[in-house]
Amino acid sequence: QVQLVESGGGLVQPGGSLRLSCTVSGVALYYYSIGWFRQAPGKEREGVSCISSSDASTDYQDSVKGRFSIARDFAKNTVVLQMKSLKPEDTAIYYCAAGLYCSGPRGIVVADYEYWGQGTQVTVSS
């Protein structure tokens, strides 16, 4: 059974940094692409970043390019999302998910991911 658990969320001031982790169990990390999504109150869940299982290629939503980076740690079966220069509009519940594809012509899409974690809250506020 594939399970994903997020950690590392919290409260941070604008301009600060956070490091989110997604620990995967029940399957080796290289079987699936891993994506990070977020959902703010009253908004739809949106793709933030992903890393491909096949070649470790990455993709980012335009609003986070240059501020967020994604990486895999095979020894820990974990995917990390490093977030810098955080803005109040980054406030959301962040979810990680596992799927066959990182992204496509439509970008990083919720429907392409099969397994989901429970989410971790990120709040950017002074």
PDB file of N, CA and C in Angstrom, residues 67-119:
ATOM      1  N   ARG A  67      12.176  30.331  -6.799  1.00  0.00           N
ATOM      2  CA  ARG A  67      12.026  30.392  -5.324  1.00  0.00           C
ATOM      3  C   ARG A  67      11.932  29.004  -4.703  1.00  0.00           C
ATOM      4  N   PHE A  68      11.318  28.067  -5.412  1.00  0.00           N
ATOM      5  CA  PHE A  68      11.139  26.706  -4.896  1.00  0.00           C
ATOM      6  C   PHE A  68      12.043  25.748  -5.663  1.00  0.00           C
ATOM      7  N   SER A  69      12.502  24.711  -4.987  1.00  0.00           N
ATOM      8  CA  SER A  69      13.251  23.656  -5.669  1.00  0.00           C
ATOM      9  C   SER A  69      12.853  22.311  -5.099  1.00  0.00           C
ATOM     10  N   ILE A  70      12.823  21.301  -5.959  1.00  0.00           N
ATOM     11  CA  ILE A  70      12.393  19.960  -5.573  1.00  0.00           C
ATOM     12  C   ILE A  70      13.544  18.985  -5.792  1.00  0.00           C
ATOM     13  N   ALA A  71      13.661  18.013  -4.894  1.00  0.00           N
ATOM     14  CA  ALA A  71      14.745  17.041  -5.006  1.00  0.00           C
ATOM     15  C   ALA A  71      14.333  15.734  -4.347  1.00  0.00           C
ATOM     16  N   ARG A  72      14.960  14.645  -4.800  1.00  0.00           N
ATOM     17  CA  ARG A  72      14.691  13.328  -4.227  1.00  0.00           C
ATOM     18  C   ARG A  72      15.858  12.870  -3.360  1.00  0.00           C
ATOM     19  N   ASP A  73      15.526  12.138  -2.304  1.00  0.00           N
ATOM     20  CA  ASP A  73      16.528  11.500  -1.448  1.00  0.00           C
ATOM     21  C   ASP A  73      16.167  10.024  -1.406  1.00  0.00           C
ATOM     22  N   PHE A  74      16.841   9.232  -2.261  1.00  0.00           N
ATOM     23  CA  PHE A  74      16.491   7.815  -2.360  1.00  0.00           C
ATOM     24  C   PHE A  74      16.783   7.066  -1.068  1.00  0.00           C
ATOM     25  N   ALA A  75      17.822   7.452  -0.366  1.00  0.00           N
ATOM     26  CA  ALA A  75      18.177   6.758   0.872  1.00  0.00           C
ATOM     27  C   ALA A  75      17.053   6.860   1.899  1.00  0.00           C
ATOM     28  N   LYS A  76      16.342   7.974   1.891  1.00  0.00           N
ATOM     29  CA  LYS A  76      15.249   8.180   2.852  1.00  0.00           C
ATOM     30  C   LYS A  76      13.879   7.983   2.203  1.00  0.00           C
ATOM     31  N   ASN A  77      13.866   7.660   0.912  1.00  0.00           N
ATOM     32  CA  ASN A  77      12.602   7.535   0.167  1.00  0.00           C
ATOM     33  C   ASN A  77      11.738   8.781   0.346  1.00  0.00           C
ATOM     34  N   THR A  78      12.372   9.917   0.212  1.00  0.00           N
ATOM     35  CA  THR A  78      11.732  11.199   0.511  1.00  0.00           C
ATOM     36  C   THR A  78      11.943  12.182  -0.639  1.00  0.00           C
ATOM     37  N   VAL A  79      10.952  13.025  -0.842  1.00  0.00           N
ATOM     38  CA  VAL A  79      11.071  14.138  -1.782  1.00  0.00           C
ATOM     39  C   VAL A  79      10.936  15.430  -0.991  1.00  0.00           C
ATOM     40  N   VAL A  80      11.862  16.334  -1.204  1.00  0.00           N
ATOM     41  CA  VAL A  80      11.906  17.588  -0.467  1.00  0.00           C
ATOM     42  C   VAL A  80      11.523  18.750  -1.380  1.00  0.00           C
ATOM     43  N   LEU A  81      10.732  19.671  -0.834  1.00  0.00           N
ATOM     44  CA  LEU A  81      10.422  20.927  -1.524  1.00  0.00           C
ATOM     45  C   LEU A  81      11.016  22.055  -0.690  1.00  0.00           C
ATOM     46  N   GLN A  82      12.081  22.648  -1.192  1.00  0.00           N
ATOM     47  CA  GLN A  82      12.704  23.777  -0.513  1.00  0.00           C
ATOM     48  C   GLN A  82      12.062  25.052  -1.024  1.00  0.00           C
ATOM     49  N   MET A  83      11.523  25.844  -0.086  1.00  0.00           N
ATOM     50  CA  MET A  83      10.802  27.066  -0.456  1.00  0.00           C
ATOM     51  C   MET A  83      11.521  28.275   0.136  1.00  0.00           C
ATOM     52  N   LYS A  84      11.862  29.234  -0.718  1.00  0.00           N
ATOM     53  CA  LYS A  84      12.547  30.437  -0.275  1.00  0.00           C
ATOM     54  C   LYS A  84      11.763  31.666  -0.715  1.00  0.00           C
ATOM     55  N   SER A  85      12.113  32.805  -0.134  1.00  0.00           N
ATOM     56  CA  SER A  85      11.455  34.080  -0.487  1.00  0.00           C
ATOM     57  C   SER A  85       9.944  33.941  -0.472  1.00  0.00           C
ATOM     58  N   LEU A  86       9.445  33.363   0.594  1.00  0.00           N
ATOM     59  CA  LEU A  86       8.021  33.081   0.679  1.00  0.00           C
ATOM     60  C   LEU A  86       7.198  34.354   0.739  1.00  0.00           C
ATOM     61  N   LYS A  87       6.011  34.272   0.141  1.00  0.00           N
ATOM     62  CA  LYS A  87       5.093  35.395   0.068  1.00  0.00           C
ATOM     63  C   LYS A  87       3.773  35.030   0.739  1.00  0.00           C
ATOM     64  N   PRO A  88       3.008  36.007   1.186  1.00  0.00           N
ATOM     65  CA  PRO A  88       1.707  35.685   1.784  1.00  0.00           C
ATOM     66  C   PRO A  88       0.819  34.846   0.859  1.00  0.00           C
ATOM     67  N   GLU A  89       0.932  35.043  -0.442  1.00  0.00           N
ATOM     68  CA  GLU A  89       0.111  34.273  -1.377  1.00  0.00           C
ATOM     69  C   GLU A  89       0.546  32.821  -1.507  1.00  0.00           C
ATOM     70  N   ASP A  90       1.646  32.446  -0.871  1.00  0.00           N
ATOM     71  CA  ASP A  90       2.051  31.036  -0.813  1.00  0.00           C
ATOM     72  C   ASP A  90       1.328  30.281   0.299  1.00  0.00           C
ATOM     73  N   THR A  91       0.568  31.000   1.115  1.00  0.00           N
ATOM     74  CA  THR A  91      -0.164  30.381   2.206  1.00  0.00           C
ATOM     75  C   THR A  91      -1.189  29.384   1.677  1.00  0.00           C
ATOM     76  N   ALA A  92      -1.118  28.159   2.160  1.00  0.00           N
ATOM     77  CA  ALA A  92      -2.010  27.093   1.682  1.00  0.00           C
ATOM     78  C   ALA A  92      -1.699  25.811   2.449  1.00  0.00           C
ATOM     79  N   ILE A  93      -2.539  24.818   2.238  1.00  0.00           N
ATOM     80  CA  ILE A  93      -2.196  23.460   2.642  1.00  0.00           C
ATOM     81  C   ILE A  93      -1.428  22.839   1.479  1.00  0.00           C
ATOM     82  N   TYR A  94      -0.262  22.286   1.784  1.00  0.00           N
ATOM     83  CA  TYR A  94       0.582  21.687   0.756  1.00  0.00           C
ATOM     84  C   TYR A  94       0.462  20.166   0.838  1.00  0.00           C
ATOM     85  N   TYR A  95       0.237  19.552  -0.314  1.00  0.00           N
ATOM     86  CA  TYR A  95       0.082  18.113  -0.426  1.00  0.00           C
ATOM     87  C   TYR A  95       1.158  17.548  -1.353  1.00  0.00           C
ATOM     88  N   CYS A  96       1.632  16.352  -1.047  1.00  0.00           N
ATOM     89  CA  CYS A  96       2.437  15.640  -2.030  1.00  0.00           C
ATOM     90  C   CYS A  96       1.619  14.469  -2.561  1.00  0.00           C
ATOM     91  N   ALA A  97       1.968  14.052  -3.764  1.00  0.00           N
ATOM     92  CA  ALA A  97       1.208  13.009  -4.431  1.00  0.00           C
ATOM     93  C   ALA A  97       2.123  12.200  -5.347  1.00  0.00           C
ATOM     94  N   ALA A  98       1.729  10.959  -5.601  1.00  0.00           N
ATOM     95  CA  ALA A  98       2.498  10.071  -6.478  1.00  0.00           C
ATOM     96  C   ALA A  98       1.677   9.719  -7.704  1.00  0.00           C
ATOM     97  N   GLY A  99       2.323   9.758  -8.851  1.00  0.00           N
ATOM     98  CA  GLY A  99       1.651   9.433 -10.095  1.00  0.00           C
ATOM     99  C   GLY A  99       2.625   8.936 -11.137  1.00  0.00           C
ATOM    100  N   LEU A 100       2.111   8.545 -12.286  1.00  0.00           N
ATOM    101  CA  LEU A 100       2.962   8.009 -13.339  1.00  0.00           C
ATOM    102  C   LEU A 100       3.701   9.112 -14.092  1.00  0.00           C
ATOM    103  N   TYR A 101       3.123  10.297 -14.132  1.00  0.00           N
ATOM    104  CA  TYR A 101       3.711  11.373 -14.911  1.00  0.00           C
ATOM    105  C   TYR A 101       3.904  12.611 -14.049  1.00  0.00           C
ATOM    106  N   CYS A 102       5.004  13.321 -14.292  1.00  0.00           N
ATOM    107  CA  CYS A 102       5.255  14.559 -13.548  1.00  0.00           C
ATOM    108  C   CYS A 102       4.327  15.654 -14.064  1.00  0.00           C
ATOM    109  N   SER A 103       4.438  15.980 -15.328  1.00  0.00           N
ATOM    110  CA  SER A 103       3.605  17.036 -15.894  1.00  0.00           C
ATOM    111  C   SER A 103       3.466  16.816 -17.390  1.00  0.00           C
ATOM    112  N   GLY A 104       2.529  17.532 -18.001  1.00  0.00           N
ATOM    113  CA  GLY A 104       2.298  17.407 -19.430  1.00  0.00           C
ATOM    114  C   GLY A 104       1.897  18.739 -20.018  1.00  0.00           C
ATOM    115  N   PRO A 105       1.239  18.704 -21.168  1.00  0.00           N
ATOM    116  CA  PRO A 105       0.830  19.954 -21.829  1.00  0.00           C
ATOM    117  C   PRO A 105      -0.066  20.842 -20.956  1.00  0.00           C
ATOM    118  N   ARG A 106      -0.789  20.213 -20.034  1.00  0.00           N
ATOM    119  CA  ARG A 106      -1.664  20.985 -19.164  1.00  0.00           C
ATOM    120  C   ARG A 106      -0.968  21.401 -17.873  1.00  0.00           C
ATOM    121  N   GLY A 107       0.288  21.071 -17.762  1.00  0.00           N
ATOM    122  CA  GLY A 107       1.036  21.413 -16.562  1.00  0.00           C
ATOM    123  C   GLY A 107       1.010  20.294 -15.542  1.00  0.00           C
ATOM    124  N   ILE A 108       1.105  20.642 -14.267  1.00  0.00           N
ATOM    125  CA  ILE A 108       1.094  19.669 -13.166  1.00  0.00           C
ATOM    126  C   ILE A 108      -0.360  19.535 -12.730  1.00  0.00           C
ATOM    127  N   VAL A 109      -0.948  18.391 -13.070  1.00  0.00           N
ATOM    128  CA  VAL A 109      -2.407  18.251 -12.981  1.00  0.00           C
ATOM    129  C   VAL A 109      -2.804  17.273 -11.886  1.00  0.00           C
ATOM    130  N   VAL A 110      -3.782  17.658 -11.089  1.00  0.00           N
ATOM    131  CA  VAL A 110      -4.271  16.819 -10.000  1.00  0.00           C
ATOM    132  C   VAL A 110      -4.693  15.447 -10.515  1.00  0.00           C
ATOM    133  N   ALA A 111      -5.373  15.403 -11.636  1.00  0.00           N
ATOM    134  CA  ALA A 111      -5.930  14.148 -12.151  1.00  0.00           C
ATOM    135  C   ALA A 111      -4.863  13.134 -12.553  1.00  0.00           C
ATOM    136  N   ASP A 112      -3.625  13.578 -12.732  1.00  0.00           N
ATOM    137  CA  ASP A 112      -2.554  12.663 -13.133  1.00  0.00           C
ATOM    138  C   ASP A 112      -1.935  11.932 -11.947  1.00  0.00           C
ATOM    139  N   TYR A 113      -2.368  12.237 -10.738  1.00  0.00           N
ATOM    140  CA  TYR A 113      -1.755  11.669  -9.546  1.00  0.00           C
ATOM    141  C   TYR A 113      -2.731  10.756  -8.812  1.00  0.00           C
ATOM    142  N   GLU A 114      -2.213   9.614  -8.374  1.00  0.00           N
ATOM    143  CA  GLU A 114      -3.063   8.558  -7.831  1.00  0.00           C
ATOM    144  C   GLU A 114      -3.086   8.512  -6.311  1.00  0.00           C
ATOM    145  N   TYR A 115      -1.939   8.699  -5.691  1.00  0.00           N
ATOM    146  CA  TYR A 115      -1.837   8.582  -4.233  1.00  0.00           C
ATOM    147  C   TYR A 115      -1.517   9.941  -3.634  1.00  0.00           C
ATOM    148  N   TRP A 116      -2.156  10.227  -2.495  1.00  0.00           N
ATOM    149  CA  TRP A 116      -2.045  11.558  -1.890  1.00  0.00           C
ATOM    150  C   TRP A 116      -1.746  11.466  -0.402  1.00  0.00           C
ATOM    151  N   GLY A 117      -0.993  12.459   0.071  1.00  0.00           N
ATOM    152  CA  GLY A 117      -0.800  12.604   1.498  1.00  0.00           C
ATOM    153  C   GLY A 117      -1.921  13.433   2.102  1.00  0.00           C
ATOM    154  N   GLN A 118      -1.841  13.647   3.409  1.00  0.00           N
ATOM    155  CA  GLN A 118      -2.897  14.362   4.143  1.00  0.00           C
ATOM    156  C   GLN A 118      -2.689  15.869   4.139  1.00  0.00           C
ATOM    157  N   GLY A 119      -1.502  16.319   3.790  1.00  0.00           N
ATOM    158  CA  GLY A 119      -1.252  17.747   3.700  1.00  0.00           C
ATOM    159  C   GLY A 119      -0.580  18.330   4.928  1.00  0.00           C
TER     160      GLY A 119
END
